[in-house]
Coordinates of C-alpha atoms and ligand atoms in Angstrom, one line a residue:
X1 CA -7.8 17.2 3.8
X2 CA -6.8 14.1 6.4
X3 CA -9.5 14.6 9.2
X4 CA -11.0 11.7 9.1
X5 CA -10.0 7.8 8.0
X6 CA -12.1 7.8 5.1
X7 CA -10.2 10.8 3.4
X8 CA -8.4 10.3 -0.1
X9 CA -5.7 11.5 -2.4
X10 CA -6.6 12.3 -6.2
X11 CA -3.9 10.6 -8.2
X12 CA -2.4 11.9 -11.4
X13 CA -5.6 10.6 -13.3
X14 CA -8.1 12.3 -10.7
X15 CA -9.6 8.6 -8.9
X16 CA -9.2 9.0 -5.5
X17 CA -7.4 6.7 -3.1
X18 CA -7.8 6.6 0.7
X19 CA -5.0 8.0 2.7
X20 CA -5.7 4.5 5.0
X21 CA -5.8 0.8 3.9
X22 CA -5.9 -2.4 5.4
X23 CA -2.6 -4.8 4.3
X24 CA -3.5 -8.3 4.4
X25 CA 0.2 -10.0 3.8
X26 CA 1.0 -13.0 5.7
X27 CA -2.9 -13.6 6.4
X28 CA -4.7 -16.8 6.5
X29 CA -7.0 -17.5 3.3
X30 CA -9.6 -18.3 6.5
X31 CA -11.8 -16.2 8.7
X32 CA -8.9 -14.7 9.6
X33 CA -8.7 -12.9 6.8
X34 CA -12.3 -12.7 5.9
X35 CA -12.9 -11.3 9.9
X36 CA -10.0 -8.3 9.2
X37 CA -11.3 -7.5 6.7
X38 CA -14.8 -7.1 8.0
X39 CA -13.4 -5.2 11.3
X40 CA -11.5 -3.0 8.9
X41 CA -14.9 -1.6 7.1
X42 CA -16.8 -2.1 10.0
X43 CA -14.3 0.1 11.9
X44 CA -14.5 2.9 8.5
X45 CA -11.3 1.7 6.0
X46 CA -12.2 1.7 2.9
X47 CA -9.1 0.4 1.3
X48 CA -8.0 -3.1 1.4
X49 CA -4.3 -4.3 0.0
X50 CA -3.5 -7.6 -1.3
X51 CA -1.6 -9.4 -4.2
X52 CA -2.1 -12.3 -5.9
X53 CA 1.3 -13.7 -4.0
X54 CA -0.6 -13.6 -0.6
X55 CA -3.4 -16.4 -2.1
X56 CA -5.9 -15.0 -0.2
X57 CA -7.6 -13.1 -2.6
X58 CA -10.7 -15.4 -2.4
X59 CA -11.1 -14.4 1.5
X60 CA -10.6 -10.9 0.7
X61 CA -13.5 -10.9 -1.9
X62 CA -15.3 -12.8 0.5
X63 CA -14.7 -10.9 3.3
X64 CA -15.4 -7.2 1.1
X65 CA -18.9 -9.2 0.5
X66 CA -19.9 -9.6 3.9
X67 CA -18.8 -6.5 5.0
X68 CA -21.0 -4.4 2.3
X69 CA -23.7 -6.1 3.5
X70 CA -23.3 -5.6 7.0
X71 CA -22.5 -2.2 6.7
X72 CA -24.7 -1.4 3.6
X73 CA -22.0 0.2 1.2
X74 CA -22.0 0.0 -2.5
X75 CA -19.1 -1.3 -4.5
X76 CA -18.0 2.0 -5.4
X77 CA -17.0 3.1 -1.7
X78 CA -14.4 0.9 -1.4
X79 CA -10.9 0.9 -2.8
X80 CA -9.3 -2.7 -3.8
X81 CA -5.9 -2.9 -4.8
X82 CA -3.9 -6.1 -6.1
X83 CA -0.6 -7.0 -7.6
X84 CA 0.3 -8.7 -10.2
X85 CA 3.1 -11.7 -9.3
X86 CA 6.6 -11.8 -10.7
X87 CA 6.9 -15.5 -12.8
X88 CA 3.3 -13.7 -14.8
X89 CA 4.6 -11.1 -16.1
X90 CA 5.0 -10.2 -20.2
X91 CA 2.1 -8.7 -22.0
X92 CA -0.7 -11.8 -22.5
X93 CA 0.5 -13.6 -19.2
X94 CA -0.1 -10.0 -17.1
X95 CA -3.7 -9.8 -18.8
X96 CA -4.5 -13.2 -17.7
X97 CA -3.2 -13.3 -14.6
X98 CA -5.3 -9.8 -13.8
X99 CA -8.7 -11.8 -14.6
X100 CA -7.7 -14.6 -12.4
X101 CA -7.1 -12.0 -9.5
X102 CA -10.7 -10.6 -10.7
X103 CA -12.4 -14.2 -10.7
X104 CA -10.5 -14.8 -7.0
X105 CA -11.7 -11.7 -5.4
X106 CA -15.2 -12.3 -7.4
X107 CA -15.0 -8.5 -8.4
X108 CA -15.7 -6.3 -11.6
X109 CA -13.0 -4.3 -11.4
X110 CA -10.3 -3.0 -9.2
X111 CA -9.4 0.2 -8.1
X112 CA -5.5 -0.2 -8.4
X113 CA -3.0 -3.0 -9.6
X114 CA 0.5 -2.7 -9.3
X115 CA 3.4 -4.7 -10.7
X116 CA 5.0 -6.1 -7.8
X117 CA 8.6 -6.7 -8.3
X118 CA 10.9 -4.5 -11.1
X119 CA 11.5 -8.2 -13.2
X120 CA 14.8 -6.9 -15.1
X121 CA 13.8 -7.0 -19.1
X122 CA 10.1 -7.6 -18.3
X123 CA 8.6 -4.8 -16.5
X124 CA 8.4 -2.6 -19.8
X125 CA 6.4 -5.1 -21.2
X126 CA 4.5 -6.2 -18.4
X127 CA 3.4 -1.9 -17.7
X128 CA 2.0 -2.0 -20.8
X129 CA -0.3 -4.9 -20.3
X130 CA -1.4 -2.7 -17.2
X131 CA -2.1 0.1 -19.7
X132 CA -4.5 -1.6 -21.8
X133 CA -6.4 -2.9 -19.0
X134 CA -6.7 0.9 -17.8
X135 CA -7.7 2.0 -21.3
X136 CA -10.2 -1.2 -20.7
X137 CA -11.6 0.3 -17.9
X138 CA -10.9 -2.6 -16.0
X139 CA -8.7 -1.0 -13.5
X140 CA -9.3 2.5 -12.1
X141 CA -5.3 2.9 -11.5
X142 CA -2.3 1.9 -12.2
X143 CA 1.0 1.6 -10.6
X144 CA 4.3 -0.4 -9.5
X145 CA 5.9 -1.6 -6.6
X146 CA 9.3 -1.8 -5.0
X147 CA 10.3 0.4 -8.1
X148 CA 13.7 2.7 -7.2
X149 CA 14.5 6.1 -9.0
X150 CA 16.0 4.1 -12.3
X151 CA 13.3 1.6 -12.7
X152 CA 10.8 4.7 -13.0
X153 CA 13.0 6.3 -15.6
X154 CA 13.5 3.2 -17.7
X155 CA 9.7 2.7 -17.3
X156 CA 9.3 6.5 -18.4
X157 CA 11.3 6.6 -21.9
X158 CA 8.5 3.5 -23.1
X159 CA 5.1 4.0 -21.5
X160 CA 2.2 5.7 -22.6
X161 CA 0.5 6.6 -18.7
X162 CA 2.8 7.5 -15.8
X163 CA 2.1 4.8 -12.9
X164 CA 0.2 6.7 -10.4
X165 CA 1.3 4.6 -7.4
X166 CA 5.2 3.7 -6.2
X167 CA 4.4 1.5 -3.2
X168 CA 7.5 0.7 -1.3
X169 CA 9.0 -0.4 1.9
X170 CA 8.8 2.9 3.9
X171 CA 9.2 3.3 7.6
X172 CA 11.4 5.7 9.5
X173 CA 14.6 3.2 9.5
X174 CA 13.9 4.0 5.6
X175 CA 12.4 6.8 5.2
X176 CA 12.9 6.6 0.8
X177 CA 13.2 10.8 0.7
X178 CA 14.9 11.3 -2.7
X179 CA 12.3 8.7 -4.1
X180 CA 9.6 10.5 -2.5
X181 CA 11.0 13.8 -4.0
X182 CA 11.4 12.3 -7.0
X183 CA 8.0 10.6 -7.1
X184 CA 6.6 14.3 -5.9
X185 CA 8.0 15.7 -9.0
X186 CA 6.7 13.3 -11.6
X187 CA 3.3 12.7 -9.8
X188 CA 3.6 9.4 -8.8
X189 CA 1.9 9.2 -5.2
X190 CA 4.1 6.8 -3.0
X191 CA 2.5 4.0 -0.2
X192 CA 4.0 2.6 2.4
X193 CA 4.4 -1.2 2.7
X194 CA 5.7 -2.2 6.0
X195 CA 4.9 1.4 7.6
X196 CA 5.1 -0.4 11.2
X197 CA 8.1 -1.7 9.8
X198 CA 6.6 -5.1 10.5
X199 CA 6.5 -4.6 14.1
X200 CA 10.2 -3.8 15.0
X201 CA 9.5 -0.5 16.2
X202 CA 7.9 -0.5 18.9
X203 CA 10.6 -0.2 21.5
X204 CA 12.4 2.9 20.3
X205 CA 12.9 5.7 23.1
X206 CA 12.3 8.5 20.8
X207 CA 8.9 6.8 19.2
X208 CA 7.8 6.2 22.7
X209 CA 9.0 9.8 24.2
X210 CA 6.8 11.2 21.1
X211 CA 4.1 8.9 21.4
X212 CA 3.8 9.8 25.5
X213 CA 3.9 13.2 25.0
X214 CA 0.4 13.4 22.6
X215 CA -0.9 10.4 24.7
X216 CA -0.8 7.9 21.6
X217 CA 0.9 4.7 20.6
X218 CA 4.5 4.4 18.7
X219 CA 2.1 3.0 16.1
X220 CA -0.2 5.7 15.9
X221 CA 2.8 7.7 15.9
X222 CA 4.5 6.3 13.1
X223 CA 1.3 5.9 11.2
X224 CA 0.3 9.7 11.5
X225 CA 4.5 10.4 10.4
X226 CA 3.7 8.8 7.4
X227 CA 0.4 11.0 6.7
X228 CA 1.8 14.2 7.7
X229 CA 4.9 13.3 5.1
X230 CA 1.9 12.8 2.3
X231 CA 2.1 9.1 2.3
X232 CA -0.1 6.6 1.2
X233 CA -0.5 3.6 4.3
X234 CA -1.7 0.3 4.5
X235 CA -1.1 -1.2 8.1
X236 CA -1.4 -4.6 8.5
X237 CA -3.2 -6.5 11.6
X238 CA -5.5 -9.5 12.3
X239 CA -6.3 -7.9 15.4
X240 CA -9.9 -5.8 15.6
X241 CA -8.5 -3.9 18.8
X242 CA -4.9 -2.5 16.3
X243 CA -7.2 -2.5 13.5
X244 CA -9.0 0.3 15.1
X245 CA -6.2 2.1 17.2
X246 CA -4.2 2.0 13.5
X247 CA -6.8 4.2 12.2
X248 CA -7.0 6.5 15.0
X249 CA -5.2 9.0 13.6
X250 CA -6.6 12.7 13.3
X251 CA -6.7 13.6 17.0
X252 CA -3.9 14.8 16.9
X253 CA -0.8 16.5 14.6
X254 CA 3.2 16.1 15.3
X255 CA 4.8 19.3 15.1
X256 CA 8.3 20.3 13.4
X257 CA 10.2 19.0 15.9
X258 CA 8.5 15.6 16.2
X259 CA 9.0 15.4 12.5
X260 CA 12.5 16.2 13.1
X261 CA 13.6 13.9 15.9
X262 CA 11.5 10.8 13.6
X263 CA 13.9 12.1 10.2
X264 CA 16.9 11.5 12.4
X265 CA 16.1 7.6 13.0
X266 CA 16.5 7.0 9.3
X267 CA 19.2 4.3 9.0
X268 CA 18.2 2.9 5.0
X269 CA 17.8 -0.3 6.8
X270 CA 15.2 -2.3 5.1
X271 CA 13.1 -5.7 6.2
X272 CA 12.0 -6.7 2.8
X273 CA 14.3 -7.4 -0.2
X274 CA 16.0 -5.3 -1.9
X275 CA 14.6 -4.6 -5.2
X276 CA 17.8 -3.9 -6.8
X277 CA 18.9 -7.6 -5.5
X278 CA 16.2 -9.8 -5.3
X279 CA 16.2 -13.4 -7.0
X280 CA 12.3 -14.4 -7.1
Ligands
NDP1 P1 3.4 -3.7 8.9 O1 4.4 -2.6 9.1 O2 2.0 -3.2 8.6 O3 3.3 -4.4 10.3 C1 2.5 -5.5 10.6 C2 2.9 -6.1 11.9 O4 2.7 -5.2 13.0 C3 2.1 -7.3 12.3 O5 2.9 -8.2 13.0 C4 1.0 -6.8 13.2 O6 0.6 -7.8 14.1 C5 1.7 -5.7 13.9 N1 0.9 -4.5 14.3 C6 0.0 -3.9 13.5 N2 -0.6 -2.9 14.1 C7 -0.1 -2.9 15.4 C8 -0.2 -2.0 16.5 N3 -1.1 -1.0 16.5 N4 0.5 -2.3 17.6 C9 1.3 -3.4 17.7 N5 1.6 -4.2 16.6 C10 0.9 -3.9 15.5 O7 3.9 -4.8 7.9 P2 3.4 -5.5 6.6 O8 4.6 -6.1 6.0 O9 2.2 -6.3 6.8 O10 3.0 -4.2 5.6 C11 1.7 -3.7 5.4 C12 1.1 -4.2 4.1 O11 1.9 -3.8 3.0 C13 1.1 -5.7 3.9 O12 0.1 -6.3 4.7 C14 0.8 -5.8 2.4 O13 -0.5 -5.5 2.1 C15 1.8 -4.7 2.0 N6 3.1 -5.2 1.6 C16 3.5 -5.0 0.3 C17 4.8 -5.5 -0.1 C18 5.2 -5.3 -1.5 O14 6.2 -5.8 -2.0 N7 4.5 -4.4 -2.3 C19 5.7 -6.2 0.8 C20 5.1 -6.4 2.1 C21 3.9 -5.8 2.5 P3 -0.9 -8.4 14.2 O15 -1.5 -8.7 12.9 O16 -0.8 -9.6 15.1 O17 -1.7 -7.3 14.9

């Protein structure tokens, strides 16, 4: 099942999603972005993460285009997921907003979109925009972000189609298990955002302990936690050299007490917001 980076997860409506994205947040509307993601698809990721938040869908369209080219892949082998921005949601503003993001990324379709912030006395509304453009066909997959436990529930008593995707903060400062339990029971797969925990992890003694004993990186480390725990990931770097060592991943396994001594670091600390208190 997870041998090799290209590997996927059938969701709840049987599309399936690779185990291993690229995240493109906080990344230049340049080459910059257009370059990571070419080294990304160049290096065998098939998934790419952005959000209409990021503006720099045009350079990831532009980038996915180049990189088919180069590599000669069809549309249909990649996996592009966007996310529909806070002030646009409600039913006719979501739909518009979605075929802006299309016209950006100069694509057909996309493989996921996500509603990126639980908007108190929107999101019910907003999810069932997302459903029609499913029932469209314009999307393969739909799904929700920085949702908690109630959010889902509330979401649940009104919609038609369970979101297939929860993507959260998730790291092992947070490692989200009753949402992942509770996700595991209703079928929602959960991804990772921030699943380096943007970067402040690298100097922990029981990361780097683990990570010398298989002869990886506290990245590779984490990242392979996270896969062995049946999460989605989507690492984010600009850097062709991480980029590739982010995606070396199936070389080795952690055993149970690896898993173990990584549960213990848990702390529910978060870097992001927190989406029962945010105010954008
Ligand atoms: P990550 O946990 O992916 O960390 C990214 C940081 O780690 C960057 O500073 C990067 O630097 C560095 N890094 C990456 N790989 C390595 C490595 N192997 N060794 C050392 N440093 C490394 O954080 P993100 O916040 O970017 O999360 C990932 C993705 O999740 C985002 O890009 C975005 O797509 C999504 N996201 C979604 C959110 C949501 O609300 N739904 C919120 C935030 C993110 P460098 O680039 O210089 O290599």
């Amino acid at each position: 099942m997870l041998n090799t980076i290209k590997d996927s997860v059938t969701l709840s409506n049987g599309v399936k999603m690779p185990w291993v994205g690229l995240g493109v947040f906080q990344v230049e509307n340049d080459l910059t972005v257009i370059d990571s993601v070419k080294a990304a698809i160049r290096n065998g990721y098939r998934s790419i993460d952005t959000a209409a938040i990021y503006e720099n869908e045009e350079g990831v369209g532009q980038g996915i285009k180049e990189a088919m080219n180069e590599v000669g892949l069809s549309r249909e082998e990649l996996f592009i997921t966007s996310k529909l921005w806070n002030a646009d949601q409600g039913y006719e503003s979501t739909i518009a907003a979605f075929h802006e993001s299309l016209k950006r990324l100069d694509l057909e379709y996309l493989d996921l979109y996500l509603i990126h912030w639980p908007v108190e006395g929107k999101y019910t509304e907003t999810w069932r925009a997302l459903e029609t453009l499913y029932l469209e066909g314009k999307v393969k997959a739909i799904g929700v972000s920085n949702f908690q436990i109630h959010h889902l529930e509330k979401l649940m008593t009104t919609s038609k189609i369970k979101p297939m995707i929860n993507q959260v903060e998730l790291h092992p400062c947070l490692s989200q298990k009753s949402l992942r339990e509770f996700s595991k029971s209703q079928g929602i797969q959960i991804q990772a955002w921030a699943p380096l925990m943007q970067g402040q992890l690298f100097e922990d003694v029981v990361l780097s302990s683990i990570a010398k004993k298989h002869g990886k990186s506290v990245a590779q480390v984490v990242l392979r936690w996270h896969l062995q725990n049946e999460v989605v990931i989507i690492p984010k770097s600009i850097k062709e050299h991480r980029i590739q060592e982010n995606a070396d991943l199936f070389d080795f396994t952690l055993d149970q007490e690896d898993m173990k001594q990584i549960n213990t670091l848990n702390q529910d600390k978060r870097v992001g917001p927190d989406p029962d208190n945010f105010d954008f």
